[in-house]
XYZ file of C-alpha atoms in Angstrom:
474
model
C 4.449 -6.033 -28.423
C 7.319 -7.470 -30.804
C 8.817 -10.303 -29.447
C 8.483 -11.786 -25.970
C 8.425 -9.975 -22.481
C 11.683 -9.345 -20.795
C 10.017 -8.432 -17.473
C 5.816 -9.258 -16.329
C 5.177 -6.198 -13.673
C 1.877 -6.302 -11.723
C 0.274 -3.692 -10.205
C 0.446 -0.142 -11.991
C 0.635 1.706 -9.113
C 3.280 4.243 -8.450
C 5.882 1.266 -7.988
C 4.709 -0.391 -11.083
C 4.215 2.033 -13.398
C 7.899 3.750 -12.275
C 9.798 0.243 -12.628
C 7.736 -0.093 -15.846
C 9.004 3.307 -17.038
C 12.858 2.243 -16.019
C 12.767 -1.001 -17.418
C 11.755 0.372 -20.854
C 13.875 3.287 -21.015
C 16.843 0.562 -20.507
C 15.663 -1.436 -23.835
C 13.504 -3.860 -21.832
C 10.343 -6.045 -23.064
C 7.726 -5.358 -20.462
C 3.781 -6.744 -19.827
C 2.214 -4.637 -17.318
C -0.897 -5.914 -15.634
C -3.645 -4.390 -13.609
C -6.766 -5.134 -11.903
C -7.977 -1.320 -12.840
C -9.289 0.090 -16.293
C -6.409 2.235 -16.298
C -2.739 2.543 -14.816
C -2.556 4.638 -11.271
C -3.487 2.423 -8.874
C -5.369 3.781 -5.908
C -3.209 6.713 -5.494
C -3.443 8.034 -9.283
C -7.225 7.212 -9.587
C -8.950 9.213 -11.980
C -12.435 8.885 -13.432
C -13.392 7.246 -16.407
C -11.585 8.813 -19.690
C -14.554 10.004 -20.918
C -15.854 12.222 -17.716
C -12.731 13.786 -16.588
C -13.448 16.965 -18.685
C -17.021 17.171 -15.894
C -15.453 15.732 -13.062
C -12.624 17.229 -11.847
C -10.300 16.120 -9.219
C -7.004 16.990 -10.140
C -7.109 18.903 -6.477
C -6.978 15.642 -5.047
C -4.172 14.225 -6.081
C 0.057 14.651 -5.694
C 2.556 14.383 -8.234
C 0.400 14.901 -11.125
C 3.794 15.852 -12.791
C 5.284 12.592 -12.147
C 1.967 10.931 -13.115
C 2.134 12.407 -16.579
C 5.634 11.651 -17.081
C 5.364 7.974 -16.639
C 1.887 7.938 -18.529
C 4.002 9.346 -21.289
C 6.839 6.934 -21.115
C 4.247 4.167 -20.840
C 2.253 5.494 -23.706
C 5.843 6.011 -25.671
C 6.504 2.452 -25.157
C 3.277 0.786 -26.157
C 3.786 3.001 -29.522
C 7.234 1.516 -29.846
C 5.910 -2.187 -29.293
C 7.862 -2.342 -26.582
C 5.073 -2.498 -23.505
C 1.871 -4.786 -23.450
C -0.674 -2.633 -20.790
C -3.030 -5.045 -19.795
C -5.551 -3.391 -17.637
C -8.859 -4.287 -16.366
C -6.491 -7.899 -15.772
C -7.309 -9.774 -12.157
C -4.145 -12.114 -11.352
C -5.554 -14.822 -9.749
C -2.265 -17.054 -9.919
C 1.481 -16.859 -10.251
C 3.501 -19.937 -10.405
C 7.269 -19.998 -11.175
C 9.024 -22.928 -13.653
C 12.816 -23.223 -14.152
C 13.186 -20.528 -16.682
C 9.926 -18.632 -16.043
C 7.027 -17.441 -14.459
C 3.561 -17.994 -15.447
C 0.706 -14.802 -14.654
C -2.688 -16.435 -14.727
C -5.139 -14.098 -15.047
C -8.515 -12.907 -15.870
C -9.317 -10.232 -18.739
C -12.599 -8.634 -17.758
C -12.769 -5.372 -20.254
C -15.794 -6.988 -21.422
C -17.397 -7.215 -17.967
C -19.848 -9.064 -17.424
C -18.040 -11.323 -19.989
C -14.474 -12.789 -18.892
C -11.869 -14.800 -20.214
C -8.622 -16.387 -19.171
C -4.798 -14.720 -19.928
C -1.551 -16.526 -19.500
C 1.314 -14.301 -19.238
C 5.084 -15.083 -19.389
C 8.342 -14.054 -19.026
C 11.736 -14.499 -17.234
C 11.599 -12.241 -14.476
C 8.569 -10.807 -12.978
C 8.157 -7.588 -10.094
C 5.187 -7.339 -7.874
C 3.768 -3.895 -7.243
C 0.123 -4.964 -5.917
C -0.212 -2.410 -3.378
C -1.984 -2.191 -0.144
C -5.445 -2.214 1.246
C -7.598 -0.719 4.275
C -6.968 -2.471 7.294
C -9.777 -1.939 9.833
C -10.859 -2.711 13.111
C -14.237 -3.513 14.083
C -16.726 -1.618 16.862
C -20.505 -2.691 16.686
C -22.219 -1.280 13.785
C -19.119 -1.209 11.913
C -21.285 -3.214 9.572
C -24.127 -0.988 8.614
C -24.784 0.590 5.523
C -22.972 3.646 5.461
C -19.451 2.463 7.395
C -17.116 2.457 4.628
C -13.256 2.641 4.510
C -11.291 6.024 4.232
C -9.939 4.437 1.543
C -13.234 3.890 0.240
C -14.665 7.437 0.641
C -11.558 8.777 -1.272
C -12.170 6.369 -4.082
C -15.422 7.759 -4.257
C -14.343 10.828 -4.752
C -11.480 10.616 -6.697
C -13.355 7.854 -9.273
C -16.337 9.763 -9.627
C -16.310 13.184 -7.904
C -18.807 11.165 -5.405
C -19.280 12.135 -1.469
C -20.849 9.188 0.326
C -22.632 11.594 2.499
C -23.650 15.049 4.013
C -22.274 14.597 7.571
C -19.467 12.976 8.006
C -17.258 11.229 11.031
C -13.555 9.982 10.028
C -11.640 8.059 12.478
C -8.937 5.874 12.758
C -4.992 6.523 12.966
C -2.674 7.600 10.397
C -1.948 10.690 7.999
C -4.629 9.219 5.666
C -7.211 10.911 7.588
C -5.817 14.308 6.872
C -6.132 14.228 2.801
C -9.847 12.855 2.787
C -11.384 15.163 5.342
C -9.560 18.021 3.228
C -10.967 16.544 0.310
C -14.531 16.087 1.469
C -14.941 19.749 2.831
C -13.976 20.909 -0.624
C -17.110 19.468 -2.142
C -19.378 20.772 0.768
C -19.657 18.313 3.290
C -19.414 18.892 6.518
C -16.941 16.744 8.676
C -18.154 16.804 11.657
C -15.206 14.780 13.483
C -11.650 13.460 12.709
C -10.936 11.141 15.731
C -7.033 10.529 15.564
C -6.768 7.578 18.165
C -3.217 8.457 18.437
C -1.501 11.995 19.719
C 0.520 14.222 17.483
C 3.559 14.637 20.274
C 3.877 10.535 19.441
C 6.495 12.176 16.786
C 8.552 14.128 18.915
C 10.021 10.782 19.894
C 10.936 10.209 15.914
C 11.981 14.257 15.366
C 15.215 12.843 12.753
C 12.710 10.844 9.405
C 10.757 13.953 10.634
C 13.147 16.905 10.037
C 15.051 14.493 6.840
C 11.515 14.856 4.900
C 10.391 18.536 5.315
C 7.771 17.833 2.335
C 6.107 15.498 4.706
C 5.276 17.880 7.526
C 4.935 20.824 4.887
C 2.011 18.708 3.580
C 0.437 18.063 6.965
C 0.759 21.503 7.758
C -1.140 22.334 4.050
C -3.846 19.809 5.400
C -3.676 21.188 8.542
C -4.628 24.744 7.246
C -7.414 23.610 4.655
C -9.198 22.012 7.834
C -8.861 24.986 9.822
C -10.512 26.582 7.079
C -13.388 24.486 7.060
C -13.651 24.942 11.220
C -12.809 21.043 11.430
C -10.770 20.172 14.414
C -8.507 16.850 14.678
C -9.584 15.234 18.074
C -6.360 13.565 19.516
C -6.569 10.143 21.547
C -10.228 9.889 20.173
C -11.737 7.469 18.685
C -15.050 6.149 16.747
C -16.398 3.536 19.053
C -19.532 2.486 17.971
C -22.629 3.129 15.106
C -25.555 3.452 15.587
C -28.376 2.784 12.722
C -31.499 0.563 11.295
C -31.443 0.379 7.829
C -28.041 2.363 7.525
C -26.009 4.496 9.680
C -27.342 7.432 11.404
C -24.932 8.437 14.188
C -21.404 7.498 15.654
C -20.557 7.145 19.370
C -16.978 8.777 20.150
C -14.637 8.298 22.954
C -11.585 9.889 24.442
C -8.873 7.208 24.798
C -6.551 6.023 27.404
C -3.251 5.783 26.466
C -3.423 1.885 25.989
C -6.292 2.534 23.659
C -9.604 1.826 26.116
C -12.073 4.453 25.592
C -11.839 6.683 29.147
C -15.158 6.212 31.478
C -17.489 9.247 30.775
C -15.937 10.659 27.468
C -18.571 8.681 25.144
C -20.742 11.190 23.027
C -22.959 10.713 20.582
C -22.757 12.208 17.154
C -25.505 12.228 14.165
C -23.592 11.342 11.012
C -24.946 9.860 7.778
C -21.344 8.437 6.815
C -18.493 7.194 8.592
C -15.168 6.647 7.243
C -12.383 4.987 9.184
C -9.046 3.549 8.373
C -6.394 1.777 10.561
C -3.458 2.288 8.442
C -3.072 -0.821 5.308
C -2.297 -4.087 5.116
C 0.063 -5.340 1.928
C -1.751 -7.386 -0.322
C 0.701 -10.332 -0.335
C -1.479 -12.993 -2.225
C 0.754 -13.515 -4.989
C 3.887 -13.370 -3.181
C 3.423 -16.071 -0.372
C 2.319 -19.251 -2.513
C 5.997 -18.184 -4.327
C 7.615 -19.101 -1.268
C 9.039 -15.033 -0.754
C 10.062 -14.823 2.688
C 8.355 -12.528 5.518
C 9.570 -10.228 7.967
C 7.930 -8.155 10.415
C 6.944 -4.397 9.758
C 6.720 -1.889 12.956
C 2.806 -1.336 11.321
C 2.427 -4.683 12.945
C 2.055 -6.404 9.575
C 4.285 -9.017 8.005
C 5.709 -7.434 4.307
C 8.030 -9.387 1.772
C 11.859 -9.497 2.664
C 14.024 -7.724 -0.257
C 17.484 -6.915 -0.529
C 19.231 -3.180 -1.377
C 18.314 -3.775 -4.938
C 14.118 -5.113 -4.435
C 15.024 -8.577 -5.035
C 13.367 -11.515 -3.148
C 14.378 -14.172 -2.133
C 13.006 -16.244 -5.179
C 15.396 -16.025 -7.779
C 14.260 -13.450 -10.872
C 10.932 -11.991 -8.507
C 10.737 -8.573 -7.626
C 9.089 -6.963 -4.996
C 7.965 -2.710 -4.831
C 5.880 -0.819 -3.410
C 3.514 -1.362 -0.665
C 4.480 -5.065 -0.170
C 7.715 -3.923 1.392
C 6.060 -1.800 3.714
C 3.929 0.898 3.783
C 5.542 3.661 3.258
C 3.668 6.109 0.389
C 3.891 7.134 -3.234
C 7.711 8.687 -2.924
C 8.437 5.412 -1.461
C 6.995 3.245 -3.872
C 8.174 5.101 -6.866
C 11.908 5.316 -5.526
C 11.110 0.885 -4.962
C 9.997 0.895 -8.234
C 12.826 2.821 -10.038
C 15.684 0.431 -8.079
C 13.533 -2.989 -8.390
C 13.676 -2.048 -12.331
C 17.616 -1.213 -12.276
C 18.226 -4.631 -10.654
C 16.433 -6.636 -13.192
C 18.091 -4.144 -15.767
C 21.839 -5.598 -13.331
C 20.548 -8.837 -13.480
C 20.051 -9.208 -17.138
C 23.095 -7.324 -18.453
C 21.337 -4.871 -19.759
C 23.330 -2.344 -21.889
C 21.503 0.710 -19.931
C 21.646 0.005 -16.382
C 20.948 2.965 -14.087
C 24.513 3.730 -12.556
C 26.717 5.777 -10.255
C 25.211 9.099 -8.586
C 21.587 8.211 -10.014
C 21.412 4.980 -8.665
C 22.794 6.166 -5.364
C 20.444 9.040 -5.213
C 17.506 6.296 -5.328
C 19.010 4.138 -3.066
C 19.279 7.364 -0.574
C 15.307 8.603 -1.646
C 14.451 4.940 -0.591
C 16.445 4.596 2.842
C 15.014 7.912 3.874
C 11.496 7.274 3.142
C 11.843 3.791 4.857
C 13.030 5.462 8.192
C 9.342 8.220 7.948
C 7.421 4.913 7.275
C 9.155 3.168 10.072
C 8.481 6.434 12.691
C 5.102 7.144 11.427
C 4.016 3.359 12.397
C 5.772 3.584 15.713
C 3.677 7.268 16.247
C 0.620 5.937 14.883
C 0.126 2.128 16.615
C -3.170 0.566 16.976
C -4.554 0.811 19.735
C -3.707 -1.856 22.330
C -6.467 -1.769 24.311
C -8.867 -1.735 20.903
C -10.927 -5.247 21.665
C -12.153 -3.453 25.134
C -14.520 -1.761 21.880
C -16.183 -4.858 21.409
C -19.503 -6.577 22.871
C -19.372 -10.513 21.904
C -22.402 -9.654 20.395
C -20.368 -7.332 17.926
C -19.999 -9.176 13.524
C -15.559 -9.447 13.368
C -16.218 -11.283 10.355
C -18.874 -10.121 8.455
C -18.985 -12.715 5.538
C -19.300 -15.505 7.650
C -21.217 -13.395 10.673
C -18.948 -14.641 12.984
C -19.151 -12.411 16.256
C -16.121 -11.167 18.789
C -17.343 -13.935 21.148
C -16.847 -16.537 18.725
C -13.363 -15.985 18.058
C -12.613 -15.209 21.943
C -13.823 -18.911 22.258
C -12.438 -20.089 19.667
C -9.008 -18.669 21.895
C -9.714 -19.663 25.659
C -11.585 -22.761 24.793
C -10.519 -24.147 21.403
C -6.981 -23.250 22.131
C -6.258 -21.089 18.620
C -3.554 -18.775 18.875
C -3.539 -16.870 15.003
C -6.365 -16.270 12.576
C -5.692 -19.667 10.835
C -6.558 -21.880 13.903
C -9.264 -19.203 14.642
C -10.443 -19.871 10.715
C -10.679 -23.514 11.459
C -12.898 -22.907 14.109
C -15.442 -20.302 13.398
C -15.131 -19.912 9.650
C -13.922 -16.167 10.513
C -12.007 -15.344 6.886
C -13.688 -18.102 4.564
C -16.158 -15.712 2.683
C -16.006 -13.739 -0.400
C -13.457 -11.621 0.849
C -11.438 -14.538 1.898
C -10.236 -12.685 5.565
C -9.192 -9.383 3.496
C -11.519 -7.191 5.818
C -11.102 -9.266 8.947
C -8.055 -11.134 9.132
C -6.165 -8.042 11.241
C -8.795 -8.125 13.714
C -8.851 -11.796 14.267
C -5.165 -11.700 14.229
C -4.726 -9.282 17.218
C -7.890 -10.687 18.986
C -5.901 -14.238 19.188
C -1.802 -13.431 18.813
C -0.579 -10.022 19.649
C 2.671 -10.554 19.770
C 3.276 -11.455 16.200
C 2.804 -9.733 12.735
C 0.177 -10.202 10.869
C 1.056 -12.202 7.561
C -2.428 -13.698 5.283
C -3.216 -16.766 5.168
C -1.632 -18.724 1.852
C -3.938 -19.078 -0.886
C -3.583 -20.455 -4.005
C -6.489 -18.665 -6.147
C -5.976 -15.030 -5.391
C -9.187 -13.227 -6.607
C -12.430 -15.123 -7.345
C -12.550 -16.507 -10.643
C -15.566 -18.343 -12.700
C -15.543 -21.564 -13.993
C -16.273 -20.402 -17.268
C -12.776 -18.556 -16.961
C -11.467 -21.972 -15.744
C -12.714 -24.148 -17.935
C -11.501 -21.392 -20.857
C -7.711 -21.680 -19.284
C -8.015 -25.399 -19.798
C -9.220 -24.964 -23.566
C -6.360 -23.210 -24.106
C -3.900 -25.765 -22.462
């Protein structure tokens, strides 16, 4: 790239690659850094350049259209020495000077090898997505449990079913897409357990009826599973696996309305994968040590505060996508496309997005912020979820910390979040640094409160090799 960065964007999601493709088409400088080999994110994952032609998955994915077009802005940009693409880039650290912000991060393109990056520029715009937020049930922890998003990375990254027979469960619109997805390659679902009830959204008919590609795509789901013979099980859920060396069957229960499996309804089911998602949880990490403030999504999770335009409350940080809420790909590219024309505003660029454009954004995000908003109030967690759980049953499975521990840790040791429950029991100090259980612990000890992660300073693991290579540089 000629010249320094105008604008650092991280994450190449749908938010980031769309306020990459703005900010360039208005004359902008931009480094765009990802964790993944190529820009996408999770939504636009492909396989590996050189196995597309053999694996094909282009069934799997939305948008492709709009994909395309910003790979081909981004690609027309990088010709023009106007973008830096930094992929296969883990951010481990952002810290902000006067003038600047510094993007530490770690260049691993020559995995197993690594070595440390310093990025910076003026302004920067956070687009780092969301991740699977799950709740436990004993033998969530046996080989063979993953994710939904896990199984669809599977088989959008490599074509790959993690099984034969397969159980989904869990609560969301997320479940639709990867049982349609795993029937096409031949396996058989044998149950999608929606723990909440589809007349939930006759309470919400208006986002509803002001998004008629959103229900035209659940009914498309809806008819590729009828296809198959695979039947959605309302106010269902998985409640337990069962398993030695990995997982072998699923125990499923009707629910109560509060969430508590009903007395009587629990049925086993021989599986030899499970997949089960609980809607996402914003991956924060690099916003909170910033100082950004929080606010409270109806998902139950806390997501960065922004104003009409995508701006923070840090002066010159940016915020799209996911981290405002999860809300979807339309969403995050609409986030995206204004978070760009406000740094464009901000800057005085000569080609700021204006007038009946700008407003047409500003209307595409509004409306996709009031679906996101009905579809978490239609598709809750369960209240009554913990009644799952033995206090024999692994919460957090880094640091094998059991269900029991943490309800100690409440009536006796007095915690009342997942940081004085951390203190405690260690629940959220392993590798995954309370990723995969910090939800859970949350709701076990506050549930009156939205879940926001724990501050930490180093946001994905990093070597001291890498370390001690930053500090060469310095």
């Amino acid at each position: 790239m000629t010249g320094p960065a105008d604008l650092l964007v991280v994450g190449a999601g749908p938010a980031g690659m769309a306020a990459t493709a703005t900010a360039l088409a208005g004359g902008l400088r931009v480094v765009l850094v990802d964790s993944g080999t190529s820009a996408g994110g999770q939504y636009w994952r492909h396989p590996p350049e050189h196995t597309r032609a053999a694996i094909p998955t282009d069934d799997l994915h939305h948008g492709l259209r709009t994909y395309r077009s910003l790979t081909e802005a981004l690609s027309t940009g990088r010709d023009r020495g106007r973008l830096e693409l930094r992929p296969a880039h883990h951010v481990w650290s952002v810290t902000r000077d006067d003038d600047a912000f510094t993007v530490h991060a770690v260049d691993r393109r020559q995995a197993p090898e690594e070595s440390a990056v310093t990025l910076r520029a003026p302004r920067l715009l956070v687009a780092t997505g969301a991740y699977d937020r799950q709740l436990p049930f004993p033998g969530w922890d046996l080989p063979g449990v993953l994710t939904i998003g896990g199984l669809q990375a599977l088989l959008k990254g490599g074509g790959v079913t993690a099984g034969r027979r397969v159980a989904l469960g869990g609560t969301g619109p997320f479940l639709l897409p990867v049982a349609a997805g795993l029937a096409a390659r031949g396996v058989e679902v044998v149950a999608v357990c929606e723990a909440a009830h589809p007349l939930a959204w006759l309470r919400h008919p208006g986002p509803l009826l002001r998004n008629p590609a959103k229900w035209a795509e659940g009914a498309r789901y809806g008819a590729a599973l009828a296809r198959h013979g695979i039947r959605i099980r309302p106010r269902t859920a998985i409640v337990g696996a069962e398993g030695t060396d990995r997982v072998t069957s699923v125990r499923i229960a009707s629910l109560t309305p509060d969430g508590a499996p009903r007395p009587g309804t629990r049925r086993r089911v021989d599986v030899d994968a499970v997949g089960v998602g609980w809607g996402f949880a914003p991956q924060l990490d690099l916003l909170t040590p910033l100082g950004c403030a929080l606010t409270d999504a109806a998902d139950g999770n806390a997501v960065v505060t922004v104003d009409d335009g995508q701006r923070t409350t840090v002066p010159g940080l940016y915020a799209a996508g996911e981290v405002c809420g999860v809300g979807g790909a339309p969403l995050a590219l609409a986030e995206g496309r204004l978070a760009a024309a406000s740094v464009l505003a901000d800057g005085a660029a000569a080609a700021v997005p204006r007038g009946r454009r700008l407003a047409a954004v500003r209307a595409t995000v509004a409306r996709h912020r009031a679906f996101a908003r009905a579809m978490a109030l239609a598709h809750p967690l369960p209240a009554a979820w913990p009644a799952w759980l033995t206090d024999e049953t692994v919460v957090c499975r880094c640091e094998e910390v059991t269900a029991g521990a943490v309800r100690a840790a409440c009536a006796e040791g007095g915690a009342h979040d997942h940081r004085q429950v951390k203190q405690l029991t260690r629940a959220g100090m392993g590798w995954c640094q309370g990723r995969i259980c910090g939800p859970a612990v949350h709701c076990l000890a506050a549930t009156d409160r939205a879940y926001a992660p724990a501050e930490r300073l180093i946001a994905t693991p990093v070597t001291l090799g890498a370390l001690a290579d930053l500090d060469a540089r310095q």
